[in-house]
Coordinates of C-alpha atoms in Angstrom, one line a residue:
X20 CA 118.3 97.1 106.0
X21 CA 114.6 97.1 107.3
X22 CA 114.9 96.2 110.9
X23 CA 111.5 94.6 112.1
X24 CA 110.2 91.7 115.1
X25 CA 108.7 89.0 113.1
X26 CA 109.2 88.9 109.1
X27 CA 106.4 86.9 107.4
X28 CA 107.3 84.9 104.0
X29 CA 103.8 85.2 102.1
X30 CA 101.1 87.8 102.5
X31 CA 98.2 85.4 102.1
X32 CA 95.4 85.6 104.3
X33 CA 97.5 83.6 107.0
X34 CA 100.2 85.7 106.9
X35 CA 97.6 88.3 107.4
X36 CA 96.7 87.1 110.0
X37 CA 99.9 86.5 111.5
X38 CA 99.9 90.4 111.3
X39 CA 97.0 91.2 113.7
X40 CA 97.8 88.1 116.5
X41 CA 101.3 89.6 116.9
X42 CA 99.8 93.3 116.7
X43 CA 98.2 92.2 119.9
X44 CA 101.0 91.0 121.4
X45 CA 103.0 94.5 120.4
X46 CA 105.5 92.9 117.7
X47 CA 106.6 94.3 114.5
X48 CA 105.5 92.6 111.2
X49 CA 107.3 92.7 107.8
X50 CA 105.5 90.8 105.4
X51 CA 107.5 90.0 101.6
X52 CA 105.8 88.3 98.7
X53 CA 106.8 87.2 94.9
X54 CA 103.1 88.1 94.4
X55 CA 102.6 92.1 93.4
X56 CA 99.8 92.6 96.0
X57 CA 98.5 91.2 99.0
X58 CA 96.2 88.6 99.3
X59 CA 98.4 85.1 97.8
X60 CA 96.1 82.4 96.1
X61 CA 92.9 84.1 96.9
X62 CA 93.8 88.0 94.8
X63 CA 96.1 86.0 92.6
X64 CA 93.9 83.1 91.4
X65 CA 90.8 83.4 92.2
X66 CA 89.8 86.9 93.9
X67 CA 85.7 86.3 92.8
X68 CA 86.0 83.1 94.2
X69 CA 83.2 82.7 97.2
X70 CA 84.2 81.3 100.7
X71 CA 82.0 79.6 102.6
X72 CA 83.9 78.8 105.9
X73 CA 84.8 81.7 107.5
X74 CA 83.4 82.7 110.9
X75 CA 80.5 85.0 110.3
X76 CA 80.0 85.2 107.3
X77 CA 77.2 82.3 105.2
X78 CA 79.5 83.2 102.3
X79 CA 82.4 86.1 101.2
X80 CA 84.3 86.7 97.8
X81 CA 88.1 85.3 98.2
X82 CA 89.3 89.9 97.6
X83 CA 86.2 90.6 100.3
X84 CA 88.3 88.9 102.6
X85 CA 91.7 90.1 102.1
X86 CA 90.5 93.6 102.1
X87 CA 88.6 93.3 105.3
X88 CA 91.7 91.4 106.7
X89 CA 93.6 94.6 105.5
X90 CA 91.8 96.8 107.2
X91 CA 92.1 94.6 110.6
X92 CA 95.8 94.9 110.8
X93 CA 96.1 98.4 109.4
X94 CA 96.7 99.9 113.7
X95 CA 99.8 97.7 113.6
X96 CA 101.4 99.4 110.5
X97 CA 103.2 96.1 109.1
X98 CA 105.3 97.3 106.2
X99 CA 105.5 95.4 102.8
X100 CA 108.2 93.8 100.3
X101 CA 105.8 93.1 97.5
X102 CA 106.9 91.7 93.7
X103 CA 110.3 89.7 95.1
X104 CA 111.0 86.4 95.8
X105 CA 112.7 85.3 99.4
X106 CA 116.1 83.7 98.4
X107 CA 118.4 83.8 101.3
X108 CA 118.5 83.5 105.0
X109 CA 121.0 84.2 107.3
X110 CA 121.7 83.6 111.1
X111 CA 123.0 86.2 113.3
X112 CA 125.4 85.6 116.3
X113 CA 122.7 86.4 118.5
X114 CA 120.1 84.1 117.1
X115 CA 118.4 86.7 115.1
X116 CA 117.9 86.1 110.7
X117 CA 118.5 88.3 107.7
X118 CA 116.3 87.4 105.3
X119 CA 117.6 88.3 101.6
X120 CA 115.2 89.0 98.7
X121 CA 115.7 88.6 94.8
X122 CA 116.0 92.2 94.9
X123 CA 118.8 92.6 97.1
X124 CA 116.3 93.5 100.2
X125 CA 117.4 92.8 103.3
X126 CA 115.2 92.2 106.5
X127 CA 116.5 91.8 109.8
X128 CA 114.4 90.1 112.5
X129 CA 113.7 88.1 115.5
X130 CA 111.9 85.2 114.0
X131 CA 111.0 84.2 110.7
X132 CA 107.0 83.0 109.9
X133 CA 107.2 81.0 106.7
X134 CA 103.3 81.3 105.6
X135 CA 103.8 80.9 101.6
X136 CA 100.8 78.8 100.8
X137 CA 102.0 76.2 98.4
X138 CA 104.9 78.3 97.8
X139 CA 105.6 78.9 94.0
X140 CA 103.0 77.2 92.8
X141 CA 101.0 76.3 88.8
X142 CA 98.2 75.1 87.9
X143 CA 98.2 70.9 87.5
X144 CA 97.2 70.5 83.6
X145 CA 95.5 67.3 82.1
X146 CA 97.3 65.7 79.8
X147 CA 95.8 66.6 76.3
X148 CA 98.0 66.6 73.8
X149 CA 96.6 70.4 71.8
X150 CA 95.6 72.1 75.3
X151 CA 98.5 74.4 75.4
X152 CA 97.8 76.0 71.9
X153 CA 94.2 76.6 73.6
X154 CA 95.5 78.6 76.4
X155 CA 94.5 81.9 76.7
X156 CA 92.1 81.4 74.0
X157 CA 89.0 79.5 75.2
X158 CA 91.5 77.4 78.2
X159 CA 92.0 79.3 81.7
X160 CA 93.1 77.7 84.6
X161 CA 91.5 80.0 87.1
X162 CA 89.0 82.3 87.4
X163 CA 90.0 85.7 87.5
X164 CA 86.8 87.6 86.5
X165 CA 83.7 85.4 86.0
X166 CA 81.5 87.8 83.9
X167 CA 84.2 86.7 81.0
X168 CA 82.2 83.6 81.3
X169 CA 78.6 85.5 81.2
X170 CA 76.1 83.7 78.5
X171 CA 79.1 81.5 77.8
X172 CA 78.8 77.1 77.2
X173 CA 81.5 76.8 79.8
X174 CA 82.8 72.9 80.9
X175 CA 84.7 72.6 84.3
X176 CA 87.1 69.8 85.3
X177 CA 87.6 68.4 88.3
X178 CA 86.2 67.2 91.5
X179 CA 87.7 69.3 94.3
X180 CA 86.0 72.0 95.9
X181 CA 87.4 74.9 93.3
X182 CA 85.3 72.7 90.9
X183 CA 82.4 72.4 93.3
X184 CA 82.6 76.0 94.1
X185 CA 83.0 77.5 90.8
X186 CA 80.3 74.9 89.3
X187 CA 77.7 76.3 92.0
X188 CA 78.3 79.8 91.3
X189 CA 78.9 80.4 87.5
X190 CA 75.6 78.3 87.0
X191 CA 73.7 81.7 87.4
X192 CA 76.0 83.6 84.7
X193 CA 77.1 81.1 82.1
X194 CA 74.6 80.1 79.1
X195 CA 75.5 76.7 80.0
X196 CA 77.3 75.0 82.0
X197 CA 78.8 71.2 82.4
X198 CA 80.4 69.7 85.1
X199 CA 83.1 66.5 83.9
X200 CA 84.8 64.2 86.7
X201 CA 86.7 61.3 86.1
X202 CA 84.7 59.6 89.4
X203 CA 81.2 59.3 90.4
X204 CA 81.7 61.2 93.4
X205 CA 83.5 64.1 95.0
X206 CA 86.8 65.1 97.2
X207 CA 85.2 68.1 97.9
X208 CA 82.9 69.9 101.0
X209 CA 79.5 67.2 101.1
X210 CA 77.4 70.3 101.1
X211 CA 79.1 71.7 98.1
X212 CA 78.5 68.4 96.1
X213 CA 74.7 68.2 97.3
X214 CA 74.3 71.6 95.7
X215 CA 75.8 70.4 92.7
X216 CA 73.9 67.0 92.4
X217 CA 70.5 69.7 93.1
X218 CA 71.4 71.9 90.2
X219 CA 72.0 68.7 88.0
X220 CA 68.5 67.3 89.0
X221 CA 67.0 71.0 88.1
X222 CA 69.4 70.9 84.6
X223 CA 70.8 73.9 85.6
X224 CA 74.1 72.4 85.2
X225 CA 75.3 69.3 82.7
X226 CA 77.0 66.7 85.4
X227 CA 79.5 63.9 83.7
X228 CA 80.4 61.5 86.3
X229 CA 82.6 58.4 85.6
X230 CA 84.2 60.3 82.6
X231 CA 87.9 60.9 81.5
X232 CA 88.7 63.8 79.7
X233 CA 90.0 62.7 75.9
X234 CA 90.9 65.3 74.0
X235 CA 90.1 69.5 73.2
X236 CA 89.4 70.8 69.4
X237 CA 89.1 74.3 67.7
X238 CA 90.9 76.7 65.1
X239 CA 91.9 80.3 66.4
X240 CA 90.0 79.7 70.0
X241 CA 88.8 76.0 71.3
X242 CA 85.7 74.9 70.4
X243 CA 85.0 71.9 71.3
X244 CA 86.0 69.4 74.8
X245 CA 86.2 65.8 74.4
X246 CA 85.3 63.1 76.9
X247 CA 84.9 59.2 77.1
X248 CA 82.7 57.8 79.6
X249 CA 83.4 54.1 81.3
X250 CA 82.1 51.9 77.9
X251 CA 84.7 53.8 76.0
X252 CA 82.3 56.5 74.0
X253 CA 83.4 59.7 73.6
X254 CA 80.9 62.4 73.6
X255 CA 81.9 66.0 71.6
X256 CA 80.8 69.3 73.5
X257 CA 81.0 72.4 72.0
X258 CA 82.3 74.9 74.8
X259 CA 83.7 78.5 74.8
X260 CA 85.6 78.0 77.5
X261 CA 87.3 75.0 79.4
X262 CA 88.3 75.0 83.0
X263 CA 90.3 72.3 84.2
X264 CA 90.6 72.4 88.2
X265 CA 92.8 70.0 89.3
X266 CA 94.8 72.0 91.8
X267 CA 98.3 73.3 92.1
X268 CA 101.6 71.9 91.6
X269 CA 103.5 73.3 95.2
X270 CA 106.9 74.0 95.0
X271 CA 109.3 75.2 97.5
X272 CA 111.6 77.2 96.2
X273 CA 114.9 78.2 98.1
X274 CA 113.3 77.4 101.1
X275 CA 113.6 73.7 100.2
X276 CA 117.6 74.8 101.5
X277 CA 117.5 76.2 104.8
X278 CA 118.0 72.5 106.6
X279 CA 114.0 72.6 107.6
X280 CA 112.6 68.8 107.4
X281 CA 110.1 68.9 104.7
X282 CA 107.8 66.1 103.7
X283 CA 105.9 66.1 100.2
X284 CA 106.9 69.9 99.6
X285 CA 105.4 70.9 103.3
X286 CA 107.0 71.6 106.1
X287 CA 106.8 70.0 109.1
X288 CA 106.5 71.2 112.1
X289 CA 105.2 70.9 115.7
X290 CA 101.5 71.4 116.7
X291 CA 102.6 72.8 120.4
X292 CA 103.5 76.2 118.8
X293 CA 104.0 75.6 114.5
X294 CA 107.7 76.1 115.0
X295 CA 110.4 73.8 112.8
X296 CA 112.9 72.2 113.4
X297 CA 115.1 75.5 113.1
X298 CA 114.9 77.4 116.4
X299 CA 113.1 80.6 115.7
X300 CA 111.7 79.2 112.4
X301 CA 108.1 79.1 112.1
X302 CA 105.4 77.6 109.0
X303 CA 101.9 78.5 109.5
X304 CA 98.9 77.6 106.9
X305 CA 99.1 75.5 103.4
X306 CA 103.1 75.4 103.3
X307 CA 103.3 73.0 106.5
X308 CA 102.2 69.5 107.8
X309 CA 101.4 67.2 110.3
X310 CA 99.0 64.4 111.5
X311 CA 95.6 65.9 110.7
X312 CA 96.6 68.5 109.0
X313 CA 93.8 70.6 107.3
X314 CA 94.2 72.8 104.8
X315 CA 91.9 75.1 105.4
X316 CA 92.1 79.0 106.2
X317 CA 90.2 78.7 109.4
X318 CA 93.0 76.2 110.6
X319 CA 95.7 78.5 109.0
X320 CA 94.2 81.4 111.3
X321 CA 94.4 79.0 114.3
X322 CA 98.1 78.5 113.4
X323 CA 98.6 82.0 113.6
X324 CA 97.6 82.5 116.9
X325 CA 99.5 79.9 118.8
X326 CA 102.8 81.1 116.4
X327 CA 102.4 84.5 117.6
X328 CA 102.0 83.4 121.2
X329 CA 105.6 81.1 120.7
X330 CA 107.3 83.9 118.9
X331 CA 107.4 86.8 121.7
X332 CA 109.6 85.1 123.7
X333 CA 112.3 85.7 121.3
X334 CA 111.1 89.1 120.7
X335 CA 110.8 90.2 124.2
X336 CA 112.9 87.8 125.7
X337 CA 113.0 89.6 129.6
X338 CA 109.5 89.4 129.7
X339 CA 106.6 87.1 130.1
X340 CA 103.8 87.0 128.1
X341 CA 100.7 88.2 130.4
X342 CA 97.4 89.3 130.0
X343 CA 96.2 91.3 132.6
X344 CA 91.8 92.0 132.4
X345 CA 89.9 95.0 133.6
X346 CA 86.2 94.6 134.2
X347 CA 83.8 97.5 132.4
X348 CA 80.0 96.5 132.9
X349 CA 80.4 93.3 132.9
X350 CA 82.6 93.4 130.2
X351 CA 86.5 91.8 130.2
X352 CA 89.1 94.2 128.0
X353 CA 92.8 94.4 128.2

């Protein structure tokens, strides 16, 4: 049995997070995650990925973060279930949870911090009918390492900001790239799609508004992308790698059966403190929602903090939460 204050379900940069606000606050954190390392979407799918809204920094790669992040919490010691899936959750007589692994791990704590993400989660395909014999040769759904893409003819999908973000940055490796989206504008960041439509303007990038994907060709490895614009012609591209970026499929898991009211695979929850409907029960970042709702890691961090601030009354239930200052050359510390 690891005994801890606060067990965290997800080890993404939220969860992280979650780790140093409660640090602060002197609680325990126990983080588990299906995922073999740290880090969730952004070390799983796309570490090289570059993030452009975090305070501080114009612009940091996606496994940048997490390692920094890593380093933050490292004086509160959390301790880590990595590789196993959460399964079960049980309530103690005094109001306290077990939380059961895959594994047969089990975590004993004060409050529970669901902070999965989009839980277990794949890639959303388009529907071509010979994609999946392409797969792993020539079609990837992320992008793991992008100098596989180095003097490549690669053609991205999509018209979120993974689309934007990988169209902006693999323009300086690949021998050519093309941008395809089925409308004539964006869903993603303005200033990401400005630096698109520049690069377009300079041909540094091929950009295909207005047009539907149709169909994908090769023999051993793919070859070729087909699209069709709006007066149904279909123009044939020869590519050596295809990148369809059209988000991910979120999916629960056995959290969908603990009794928390979920809406559209999130989690609801209240914007006082991001606690459920379960007492003791908390969702921070991608996994929950409510009116507004943002999913964005800045607003997952925010999340965090007020969680951490709700949670130590059941932690330290005899005592109130204080902050007392001290005045160093002008200078407030704890």
């Amino acid at each position: 049995m690891i005994t801890t204050d606060i067990c965290i379900i997800g080890a993404g940069p939220v969860g992280l997070f979650a780790v140093f606000e409660a640090g602060l606050l002197k609680m325990r954190c126990h983080l588990i995650d299906v995922l073999p390392q740290v880090g969730g979407q952004l070390s799983e799918i796309y570490p090289h990925k570059p993030i452009y809204d975090i305070p501080g920094y114009p612009t940091i790669r996606a496994q940048d973060l997490i390692d920094n992040q890593m380093k933050q919490i490292e004086p509160f010691s959390p301790t880590f279930t990595l590789g196993e899936r959460v399964e079960g959750l049980e309530k103690q007589e005094d109001g306290s949870y077990v939380v059961i692994s895959s594994e047969g791990t089990h975590i004993h704590c004060q409050v529970v911090v669901i902070s999965g993400g989009l839980g277990c989660f794949e890639p959303r395909k388009p529907e071509l009918a010979n994609l999946a014999q392409y797969e792993r040769k020539g079609v990837d759904y992320m992008v793991k390492n992008p100098e596989t893409y180095r003097d490549k003819k690669i053609i991205i999908a999509g018209g979120g900001d993974s689309a934007l973000d990988w169209a902006i940055y693999l323009s300086d490796i690949a021998k050519e790239l093309t941008l395809i989206h089925r409308s004539d504008s964006f869903r993603g960041a303005p200033d990401s799609a400005d630096k698109v439509y520049e690069l377009a303007q300079k041909g540094a990038i091929n950009l295909l508004l207005s047009h539907n994907l149709a169909d994908v060709h090769g023999t051993d490895r793919l070859s070729h992308v087909i699209a069709i614009n709006k007066q149904k012609e279909e123009i044939s591209m020869e590519a050596d790698y295809f990148i369809p970026l059209f988000g991910l499929t979120p999916k629960l898991g056995p959290i969908a059966d603990w009794g928390l009211q979920i809406d559209k695979n999130a989690i609801e929850v209240n914007t006082v403190d991001y606690s459920t409907n379960i007492e003791r029960i908390y969702a921070i970042g991608d996994i929950n929602t409510y009116p507004g709702k943002l999913k964005l890691i800045l607003c997952g961090y925010h999340e965090a903090a007020l969680m951490a601030q709700s949670a130590f009354r059941f932690v330290y239930p005899d005592q109130k939460l204080s902050f007392k200052y001290t005045t160093v050359n002008g200078i407030n510390t704890f």
